[in-house]
Each structure stands twice: as structure tokens, then as C-alpha cells.
Short mmCIF file of C-alpha atoms in Angstrom, two decimals:
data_model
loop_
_atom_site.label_atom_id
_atom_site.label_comp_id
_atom_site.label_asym_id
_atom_site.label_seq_id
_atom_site.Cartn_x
_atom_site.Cartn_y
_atom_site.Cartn_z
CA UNK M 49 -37.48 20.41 -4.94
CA UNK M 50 -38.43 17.16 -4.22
CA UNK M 51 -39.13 15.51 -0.95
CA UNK M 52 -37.69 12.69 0.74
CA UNK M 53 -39.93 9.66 0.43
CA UNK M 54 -40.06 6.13 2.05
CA UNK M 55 -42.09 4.41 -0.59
CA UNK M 56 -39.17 5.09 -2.84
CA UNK M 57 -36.44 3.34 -0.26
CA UNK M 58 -39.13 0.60 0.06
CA UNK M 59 -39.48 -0.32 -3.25
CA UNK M 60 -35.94 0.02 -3.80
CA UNK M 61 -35.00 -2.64 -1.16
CA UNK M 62 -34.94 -6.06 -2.72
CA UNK M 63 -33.00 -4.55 -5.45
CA UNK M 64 -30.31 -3.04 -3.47
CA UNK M 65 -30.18 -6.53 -1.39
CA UNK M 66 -29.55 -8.10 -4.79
CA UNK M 67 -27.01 -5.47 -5.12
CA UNK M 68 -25.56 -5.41 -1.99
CA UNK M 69 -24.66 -9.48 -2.80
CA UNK M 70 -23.03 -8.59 -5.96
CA UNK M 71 -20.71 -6.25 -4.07
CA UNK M 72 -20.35 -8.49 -1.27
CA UNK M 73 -19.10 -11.32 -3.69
CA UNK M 74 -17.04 -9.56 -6.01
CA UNK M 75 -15.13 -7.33 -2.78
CA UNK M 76 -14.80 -11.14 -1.17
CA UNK M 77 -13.53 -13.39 -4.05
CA UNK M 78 -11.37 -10.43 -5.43
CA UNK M 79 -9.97 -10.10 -2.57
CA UNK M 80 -8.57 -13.76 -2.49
CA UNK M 81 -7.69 -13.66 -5.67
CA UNK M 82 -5.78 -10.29 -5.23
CA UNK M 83 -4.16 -11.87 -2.23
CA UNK M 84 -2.90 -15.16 -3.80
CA UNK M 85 -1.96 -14.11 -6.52
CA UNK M 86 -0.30 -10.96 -5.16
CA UNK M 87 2.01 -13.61 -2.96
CA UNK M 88 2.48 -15.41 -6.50
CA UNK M 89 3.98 -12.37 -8.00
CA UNK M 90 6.18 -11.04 -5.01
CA UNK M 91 8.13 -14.45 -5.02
CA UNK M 92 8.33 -14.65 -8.88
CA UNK M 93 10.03 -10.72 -8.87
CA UNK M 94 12.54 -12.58 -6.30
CA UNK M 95 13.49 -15.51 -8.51
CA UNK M 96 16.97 -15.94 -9.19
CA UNK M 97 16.04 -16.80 -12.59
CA UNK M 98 15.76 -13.42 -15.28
CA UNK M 99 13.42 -15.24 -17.59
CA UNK M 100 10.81 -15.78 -14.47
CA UNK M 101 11.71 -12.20 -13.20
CA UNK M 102 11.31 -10.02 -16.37
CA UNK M 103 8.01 -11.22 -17.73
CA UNK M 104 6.21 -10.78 -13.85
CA UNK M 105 7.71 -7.51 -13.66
CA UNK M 106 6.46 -6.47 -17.29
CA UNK M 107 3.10 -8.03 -16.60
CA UNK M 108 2.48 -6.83 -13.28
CA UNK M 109 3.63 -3.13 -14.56
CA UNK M 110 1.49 -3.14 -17.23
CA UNK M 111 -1.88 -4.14 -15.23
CA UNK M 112 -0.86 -1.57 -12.68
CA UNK M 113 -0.11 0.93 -15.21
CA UNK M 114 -3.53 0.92 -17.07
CA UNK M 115 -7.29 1.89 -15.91
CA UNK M 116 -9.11 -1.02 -14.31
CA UNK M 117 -12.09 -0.14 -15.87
CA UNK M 118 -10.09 -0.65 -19.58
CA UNK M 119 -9.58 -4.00 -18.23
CA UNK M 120 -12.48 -5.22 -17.36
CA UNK M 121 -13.63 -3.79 -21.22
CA UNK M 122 -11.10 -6.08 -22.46
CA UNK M 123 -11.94 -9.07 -20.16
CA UNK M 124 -15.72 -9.19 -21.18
CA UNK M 125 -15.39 -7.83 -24.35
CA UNK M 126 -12.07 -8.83 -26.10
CA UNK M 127 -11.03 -12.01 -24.70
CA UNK M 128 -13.98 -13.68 -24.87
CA UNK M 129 -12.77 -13.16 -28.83
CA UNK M 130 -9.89 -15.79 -28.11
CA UNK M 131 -11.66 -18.26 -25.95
CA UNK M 132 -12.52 -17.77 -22.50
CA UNK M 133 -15.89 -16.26 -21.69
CA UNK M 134 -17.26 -15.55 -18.33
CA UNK M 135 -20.28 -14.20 -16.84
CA UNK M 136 -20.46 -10.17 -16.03
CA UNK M 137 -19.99 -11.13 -12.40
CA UNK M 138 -16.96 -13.72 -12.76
CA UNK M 139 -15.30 -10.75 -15.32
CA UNK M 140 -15.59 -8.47 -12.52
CA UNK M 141 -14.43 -10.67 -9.78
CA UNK M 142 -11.17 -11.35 -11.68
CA UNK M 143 -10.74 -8.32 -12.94
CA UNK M 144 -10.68 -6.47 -9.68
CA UNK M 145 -8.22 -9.35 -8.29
CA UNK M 146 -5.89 -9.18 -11.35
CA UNK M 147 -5.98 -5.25 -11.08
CA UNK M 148 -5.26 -5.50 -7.04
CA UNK M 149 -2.82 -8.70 -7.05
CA UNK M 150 -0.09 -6.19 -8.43
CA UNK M 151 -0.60 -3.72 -5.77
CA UNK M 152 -0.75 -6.76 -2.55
CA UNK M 153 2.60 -8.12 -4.50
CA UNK M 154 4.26 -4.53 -3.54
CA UNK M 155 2.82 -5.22 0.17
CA UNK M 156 4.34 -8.98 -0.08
CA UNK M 157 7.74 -7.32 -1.18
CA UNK M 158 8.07 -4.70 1.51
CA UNK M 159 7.06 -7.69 3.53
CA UNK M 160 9.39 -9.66 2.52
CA UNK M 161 11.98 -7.22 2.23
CA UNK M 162 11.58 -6.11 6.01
CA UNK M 163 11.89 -9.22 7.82
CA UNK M 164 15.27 -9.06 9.48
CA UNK M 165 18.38 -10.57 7.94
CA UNK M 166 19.50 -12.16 10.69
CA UNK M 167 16.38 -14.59 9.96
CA UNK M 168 17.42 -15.58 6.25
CA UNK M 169 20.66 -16.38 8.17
CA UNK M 170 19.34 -18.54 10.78
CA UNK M 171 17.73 -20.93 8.44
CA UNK M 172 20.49 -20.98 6.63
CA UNK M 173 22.72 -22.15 9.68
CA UNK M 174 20.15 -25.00 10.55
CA UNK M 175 20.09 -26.12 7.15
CA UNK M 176 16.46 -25.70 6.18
CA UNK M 177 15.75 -26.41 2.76
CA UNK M 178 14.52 -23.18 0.72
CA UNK M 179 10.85 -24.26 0.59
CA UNK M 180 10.52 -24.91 4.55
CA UNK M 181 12.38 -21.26 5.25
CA UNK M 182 9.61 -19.60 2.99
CA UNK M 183 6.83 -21.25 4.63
CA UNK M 184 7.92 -21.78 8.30
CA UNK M 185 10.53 -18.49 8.82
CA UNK M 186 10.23 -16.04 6.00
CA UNK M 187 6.00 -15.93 4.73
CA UNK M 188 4.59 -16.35 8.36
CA UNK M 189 6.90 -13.00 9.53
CA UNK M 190 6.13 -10.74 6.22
CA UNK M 191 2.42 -11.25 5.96
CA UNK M 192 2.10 -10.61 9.65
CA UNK M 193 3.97 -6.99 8.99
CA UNK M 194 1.57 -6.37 5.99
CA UNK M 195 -2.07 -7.61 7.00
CA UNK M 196 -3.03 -3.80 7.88
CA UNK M 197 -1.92 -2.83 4.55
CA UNK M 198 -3.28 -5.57 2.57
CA UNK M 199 -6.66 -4.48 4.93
CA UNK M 200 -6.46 -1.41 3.17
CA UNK M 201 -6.64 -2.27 -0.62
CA UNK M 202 -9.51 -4.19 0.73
CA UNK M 203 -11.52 -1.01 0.71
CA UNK M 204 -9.94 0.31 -2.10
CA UNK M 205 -11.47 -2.32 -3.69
CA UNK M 206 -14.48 -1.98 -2.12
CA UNK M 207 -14.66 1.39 -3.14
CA UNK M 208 -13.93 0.59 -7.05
CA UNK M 209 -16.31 -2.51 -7.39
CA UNK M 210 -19.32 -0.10 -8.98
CA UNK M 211 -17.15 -0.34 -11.98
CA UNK M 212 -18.32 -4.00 -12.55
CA UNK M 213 -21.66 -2.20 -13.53
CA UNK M 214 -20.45 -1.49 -16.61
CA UNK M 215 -20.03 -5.02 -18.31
CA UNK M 216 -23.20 -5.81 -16.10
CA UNK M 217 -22.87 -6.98 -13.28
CA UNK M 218 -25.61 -4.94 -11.33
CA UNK M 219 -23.97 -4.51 -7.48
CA UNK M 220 -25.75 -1.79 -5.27
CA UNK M 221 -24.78 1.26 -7.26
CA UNK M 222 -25.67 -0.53 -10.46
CA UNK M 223 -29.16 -1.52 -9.02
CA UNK M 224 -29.66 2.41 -7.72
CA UNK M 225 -28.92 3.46 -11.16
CA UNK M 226 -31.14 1.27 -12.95
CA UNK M 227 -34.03 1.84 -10.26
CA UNK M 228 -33.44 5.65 -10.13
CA UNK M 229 -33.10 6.00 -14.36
CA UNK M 230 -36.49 4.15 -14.38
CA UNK M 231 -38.58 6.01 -11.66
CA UNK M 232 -36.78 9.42 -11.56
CA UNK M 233 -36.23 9.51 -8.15
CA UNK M 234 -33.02 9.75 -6.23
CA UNK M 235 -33.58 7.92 -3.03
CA UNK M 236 -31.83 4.63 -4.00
CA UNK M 237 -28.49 6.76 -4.18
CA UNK M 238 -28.32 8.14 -0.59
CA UNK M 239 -29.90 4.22 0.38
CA UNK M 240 -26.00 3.05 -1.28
CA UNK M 241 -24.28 5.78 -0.41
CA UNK M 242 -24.82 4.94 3.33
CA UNK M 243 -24.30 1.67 2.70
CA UNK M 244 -20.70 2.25 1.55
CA UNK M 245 -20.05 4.30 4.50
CA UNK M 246 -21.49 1.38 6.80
CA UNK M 247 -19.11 -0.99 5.56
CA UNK M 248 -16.03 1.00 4.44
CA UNK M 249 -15.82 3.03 8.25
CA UNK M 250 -16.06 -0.13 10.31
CA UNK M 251 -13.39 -1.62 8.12
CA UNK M 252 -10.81 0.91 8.40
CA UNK M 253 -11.28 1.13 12.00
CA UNK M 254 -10.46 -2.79 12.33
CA UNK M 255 -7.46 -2.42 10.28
CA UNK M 256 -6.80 0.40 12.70
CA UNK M 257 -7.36 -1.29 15.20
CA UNK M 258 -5.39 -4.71 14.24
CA UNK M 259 -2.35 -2.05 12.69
CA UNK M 260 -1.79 -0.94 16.64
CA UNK M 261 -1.96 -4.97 18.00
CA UNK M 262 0.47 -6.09 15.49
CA UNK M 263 2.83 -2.75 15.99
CA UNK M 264 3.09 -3.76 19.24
CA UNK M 265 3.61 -7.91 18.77
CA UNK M 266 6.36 -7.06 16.52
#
């Protein structure tokens, strides 16, 4: 059996920093995207109008329904038949939003759903206008209810973005793959592996931590 050696973890270093910015990039800018757009889709499934509601819900089944790693295939490979091509990391930065912005619009809806009536009736009492009781009674409650859980599909994310390895874009599981398949060794592994763990844990214990706050604010 082999040994554990340093040299390996050395030489494996400025590749798993390269790595570790892939990751860090596509986990970040997914993340906004799966947030924004998540918000878009909970308030389209509320529309009052069927031809806005139907196609959302259809769409946002759909994505949810199929294997994110299928759709990133198709985003790289597929689309780029049609028109738009992006770069491996830009495919894998919208693909993980797109994939997650269908699971935050279920947070947005619970949300949504759980801020008390008595509030929709309020603002309907002083008059408000529809926009300014979405954005000044109605958003500013819901997200507040859901930030832990929206915290959450952040590492769920986190924990799927190897996948963007596959149309390319090296982050720090790609990298200890390439550098372990080309010097047989399996030190770069356990180097990511920890890695993982030293950002995942710390992250679930904020949303912990911010879950208890906000249970007791509300």
C-alpha cells in the first residue's frame, strides 16, 4: 500500500487553487442566479393570468424533474446547435442556477404562502398599489422566513458543482482527477475532500445559526 506523501499535495496545490476558484465562482454566481430567478418563478406560479401560470409550472417541473447533469449535456452540447454558446464555466454556472431556481421558487412559495393574511389585508385597507405591497409588505416578510432554507440549497449546490467537470470546467475535483489520472497517486482526492468539508460544515452551522436568530425575530 502506498504511503502518504507531501510532494504529491505540493505539487498538487496551484492546481487545486485553480480549482478551488472554479467552484468558488460557479457555487457564487449560481447561487444568484438560482435566487433571482427562483423569486421570478414563485410570483409567475401566482399570476392571476393561466397563460403566465401554466407554462412556469410546466417549465419549472420539467427542469426539476430531470438530472442536472442531462442538462448541463444539453446546455454545452445541444444548444449551442441553435445559437447560444458559452464557455464550460458560464454552461455550468447557469446550469446549476436554472437546475436550483426551481427548487428556491418552492422556498419563495412557502414564503409567500406563510406570511399572515391579516398582512395581504392591511395593504389592502391602506390602499397600496399591488407593486408597493410585494416589495414593502409581502417580499421583505417571506424571504426573511426562508433565508435558512434558501442557505441550504446553497450547499446542495455546493455539493453538486463537480458535475461541471464534465463539459470542462475543471473545479477542485476536476483538477484532482486530472492530476491523480496523470501521476497515479491519490493525494489530491483527500486534499478536496477536506476542502468540501471546510466549507460545507461552517456553512451549515451559519444557517444554523441564523435559522435560531430569525425563529426567534419572527
Amino acid at each position: 500500500m502506498d504511503t502518504w506523501n507531501w510532494q504529491n499535495v505540493e505539487d498538487f496545490m496551484p492546481t487545486f487553487w485553480d480549482g478551488l476558484w472554479v467552484t468558488l465562482q460557479a457555487l457564487v454566481l449560481g447561487s444568484l442566479i438560482a435566487f433571482a430567478l427562483g423569486l421570478v418563478w414563485a410570483l409567475a406560479q401566482r399570476s392571476r393570468f393561466v397563460w403566465v401560470r401554466w407554462p412556469v409550472n410546466l417549465i419549472t417541473e420539467f427542469i426539476r424533474n430531470t438530472p442536472l447533469l442531462v442538462q448541463l449535456f444539453f446546455l454545452f452540447y445541444v444548444l449551442p446547435e441553435w445559437g447560444p454558446q458559452w464557455s464550460p464555466l458560464t454552461t455550468g454556472i447557469i446550469g446549476l442556477g436554472l437546475h436550483y431556481s426551481t427548487y428556491t421558487s418552492e422556498v419563495y412559495r412557502a414564503g409567500i404562502g406563510g406570511v399572515p393574511v391579516g398582512q395581504w389585508e392591511a395593504a389592502k385597507a391602506l390602499s397600496l398599489p399591488a407593486s408597493r405591497t410585494w416589495i414593502g409588505v409581502i417580499l421583505p416578510q417571506a424571504i426573511r422566513r426562508v433565508v435558512p432554507a434558501l442557505g441550504n440549497y446553497v450547499i446542495a449546490m455546493l455539493k453538486d458543482s463537480p458535475m461541471i467537470a464534465i463539459i470542462g470546467a475543471l473545479d477542485m475535483l476536476g483538477e484532482a482527477q486530472t492530476f491523480s489520472d496523470t501521476t497515479f497517486t491519490s493525494e489530491a482526492y483527500t486534499v478536496v475532500g477536506v476542502a468540501f468539508i471546510a466549507i460545507a460544515y461552517p456553512a451549515s452551522l451559519l444557517i444554523r445559526a441564523l435559522e435560531r436568530r430569525l425563529a426567534r425575530s419572527i
